Amino acid sequence: SMSCLLTPFVYLWLGREFLLDDIVVVTLVLGFYVLMINSIPSSYRTAMGLFKEARFAPLYAAIINIAFGIIGAIYLELPGVFIATVIARLFTYCIIDPYFVYRKGFDKSPKSYYGRFIVWMVLLFASYFISHLIIDWVRISGLLGLIFDAVISILSFNVIFLAVYGKTTEMKLAVNRIRKNILHK
């Protein structure tokens, strides 16, 4: 939703001169997503006191970020720098934090987490592309267009995720919990 709504929002708010290229917006949103998706494993690792195990992660991330940032800046300019940050986080924190949480904290293999992580990323991209296709196909300007874009991006994301996760035990538990909270209030 952010990647579909930021540009029209900035256009309405500040005007055309403050707009960024779509690739810059997408890479910034992707960087935010990768940062946020790893906040839970990172919090678990911190709460479990697994500091020593991940002590080199920031160093690895910095090396990867600098190397890919230089290459990205040369070939892709500003988006290349943001892509480098995404790559650095994906190949360090998004691997290291879940690994130690599962291995040391839960005494389990992290493979199931990595599999779900990949599925989440695929669903995220599918939602983005479907939203973007519909929004580009039905171009509406102004505040009404921003509202339309928001509805389309929210609907496409939720329809895709419900189609994939609607029948899972976790979804049924979440729906029951929401129902209880609504009925209780």
Coordinates of C-alpha atoms in Angstrom, one line a residue:
S1 CA 0.0 0.0 0.0
M2 CA 2.8 2.4 0.8
S3 CA 4.5 1.9 -2.5
C4 CA 1.2 2.6 -4.3
L5 CA 0.1 5.5 -2.2
L6 CA 3.2 7.6 -1.4
T7 CA 3.6 9.2 -4.9
P8 CA 0.0 10.3 -5.2
F9 CA 0.0 11.5 -1.6
V10 CA 3.1 13.6 -2.1
Y11 CA 1.7 14.9 -5.4
L12 CA -1.5 16.1 -3.6
W13 CA 0.4 17.4 -0.6
L14 CA 3.5 19.1 -2.0
G15 CA 3.2 19.0 -5.8
R16 CA 5.0 17.4 -8.7
E17 CA 8.5 18.9 -7.9
F18 CA 8.8 16.8 -4.8
L19 CA 8.1 13.4 -6.4
L20 CA 10.6 10.6 -6.5
D21 CA 11.0 8.1 -9.3
D22 CA 8.9 4.9 -8.8
I23 CA 12.0 2.8 -8.4
V24 CA 13.2 5.0 -5.5
V25 CA 9.9 4.8 -3.8
V26 CA 9.7 1.0 -4.2
T27 CA 13.2 0.5 -2.9
L28 CA 12.6 2.8 0.1
V29 CA 9.4 0.9 0.9
L30 CA 11.1 -2.5 0.5
G31 CA 13.9 -1.3 2.8
F32 CA 11.2 -0.4 5.4
Y33 CA 9.5 -3.8 4.9
V34 CA 12.7 -5.7 5.4
L35 CA 13.6 -3.7 8.5
M36 CA 10.1 -4.2 10.0
I37 CA 9.8 -7.9 9.1
N38 CA 13.0 -8.6 11.0
S39 CA 12.0 -6.7 14.1
I40 CA 10.3 -9.7 15.6
P41 CA 13.3 -12.2 15.3
S42 CA 15.6 -9.4 16.3
S43 CA 13.5 -8.7 19.5
Y44 CA 13.4 -12.4 20.3
R45 CA 17.2 -12.7 19.9
T46 CA 17.7 -9.7 22.1
A47 CA 15.2 -10.9 24.8
M48 CA 17.0 -14.3 24.7
G49 CA 20.3 -12.6 25.4
L50 CA 21.9 -14.0 22.2
F51 CA 24.2 -11.0 21.8
K52 CA 27.5 -12.9 21.4
E53 CA 26.2 -15.1 18.7
A54 CA 25.2 -12.2 16.4
R55 CA 28.0 -9.9 17.2
F56 CA 29.5 -9.9 13.7
A57 CA 26.2 -9.2 11.9
P58 CA 26.6 -5.4 11.9
L59 CA 30.1 -5.8 10.5
Y60 CA 28.9 -8.1 7.7
A61 CA 26.0 -5.9 7.0
A62 CA 28.2 -2.8 6.7
I63 CA 30.7 -4.6 4.4
I64 CA 27.9 -5.8 2.1
N65 CA 26.1 -2.4 2.2
I66 CA 29.3 -0.5 1.3
A67 CA 30.3 -2.9 -1.5
F68 CA 26.8 -3.1 -3.1
G69 CA 26.2 0.6 -2.4
I70 CA 29.2 1.6 -4.4
I71 CA 28.3 -0.7 -7.3
G72 CA 24.6 0.3 -7.0
A73 CA 25.4 4.0 -7.0
I74 CA 27.6 3.6 -10.1
Y75 CA 25.0 1.7 -12.2
L76 CA 21.6 2.6 -10.7
E77 CA 22.4 5.9 -8.8
L78 CA 20.1 6.6 -5.8
P79 CA 18.0 3.4 -6.1
G80 CA 21.2 1.3 -6.2
V81 CA 22.2 2.7 -2.7
F82 CA 18.8 1.8 -1.3
I83 CA 18.9 -1.7 -2.9
A84 CA 22.3 -2.2 -1.3
T85 CA 20.8 -1.6 2.1
V86 CA 18.0 -4.1 1.4
I87 CA 20.5 -6.7 0.2
A88 CA 22.7 -6.1 3.3
R89 CA 19.8 -6.6 5.7
L90 CA 18.4 -9.6 3.8
F91 CA 21.7 -11.4 3.8
T92 CA 22.7 -10.6 7.4
Y93 CA 20.0 -9.8 9.9
C94 CA 17.2 -11.6 8.1
I95 CA 19.3 -14.8 8.1
I96 CA 21.3 -14.5 11.4
D97 CA 18.6 -13.4 13.8
P98 CA 16.0 -16.1 13.0
Y99 CA 18.8 -18.7 12.8
F100 CA 20.0 -18.0 16.4
V101 CA 16.4 -17.6 17.7
Y102 CA 15.4 -21.0 16.3
R103 CA 18.7 -22.9 16.9
K104 CA 19.7 -21.5 20.3
G105 CA 16.3 -20.3 21.7
F106 CA 13.8 -22.8 20.4
D107 CA 16.2 -25.7 19.7
K108 CA 14.6 -26.1 16.2
S109 CA 15.6 -25.7 12.6
P110 CA 14.9 -22.2 11.1
K111 CA 14.0 -23.7 7.7
S112 CA 10.2 -23.3 8.3
Y113 CA 10.7 -19.6 9.1
Y114 CA 12.9 -19.0 6.0
G115 CA 10.2 -20.8 3.9
R116 CA 7.5 -18.6 5.3
F117 CA 9.7 -15.5 4.9
I118 CA 10.1 -16.3 1.1
V119 CA 6.3 -16.9 0.8
W120 CA 5.7 -13.5 2.5
M121 CA 8.0 -11.8 0.1
V122 CA 6.4 -13.4 -3.0
L123 CA 2.9 -12.5 -1.7
L124 CA 4.1 -8.9 -1.0
F125 CA 5.4 -8.6 -4.6
A126 CA 2.3 -10.2 -6.0
S127 CA 0.1 -7.7 -4.1
Y128 CA 2.2 -4.8 -5.2
F129 CA 2.1 -5.8 -8.9
I130 CA -1.6 -6.5 -8.9
S131 CA -2.4 -3.2 -7.1
H132 CA -0.1 -1.3 -9.4
L133 CA -1.7 -2.9 -12.6
I134 CA -5.2 -2.0 -11.4
I135 CA -4.3 1.5 -10.3
D136 CA -2.5 2.2 -13.6
W137 CA -5.4 0.8 -15.6
V138 CA -8.0 2.9 -13.8
R139 CA -6.2 6.2 -13.4
I140 CA -8.1 8.7 -11.3
S141 CA -6.5 11.9 -10.1
G142 CA -7.0 14.0 -7.0
L143 CA -8.2 13.0 -3.6
L144 CA -10.7 10.6 -5.1
G145 CA -7.8 8.9 -6.9
L146 CA -5.8 8.6 -3.7
I147 CA -8.8 7.0 -1.9
F148 CA -9.4 4.6 -4.9
D149 CA -5.7 3.7 -4.8
A150 CA -5.9 3.0 -1.1
V151 CA -8.9 0.8 -1.5
I152 CA -7.4 -1.2 -4.3
S153 CA -4.1 -1.7 -2.6
I154 CA -5.7 -2.8 0.7
L155 CA -8.2 -5.1 -1.1
S156 CA -5.6 -6.7 -3.3
F157 CA -3.3 -7.4 -0.3
N158 CA -6.0 -8.8 1.8
V159 CA -7.6 -10.9 -0.9
I160 CA -4.2 -12.5 -1.7
F161 CA -3.3 -13.2 1.9
L162 CA -6.8 -14.5 2.7
A163 CA -6.6 -16.8 -0.4
V164 CA -3.3 -18.2 0.9
Y165 CA -3.8 -18.2 4.6
G166 CA -7.6 -18.2 5.0
K167 CA -7.9 -21.9 5.9
T168 CA -4.9 -22.1 8.2
T169 CA -5.2 -22.8 11.9
E170 CA -3.5 -19.5 12.7
M171 CA -6.0 -17.5 10.7
K172 CA -8.9 -19.3 12.4
L173 CA -7.4 -18.6 15.8
A174 CA -6.9 -14.9 14.9
V175 CA -10.5 -14.6 13.6
N176 CA -11.9 -16.2 16.7
R177 CA -9.9 -13.9 18.9
I178 CA -11.1 -10.8 17.0
R179 CA -14.7 -12.0 17.2
K180 CA -14.4 -12.5 21.0
N181 CA -12.9 -9.0 21.4
I182 CA -15.6 -7.4 19.3
L183 CA -18.4 -9.3 21.0
H184 CA -16.9 -8.6 24.4
K185 CA -16.9 -4.8 23.9

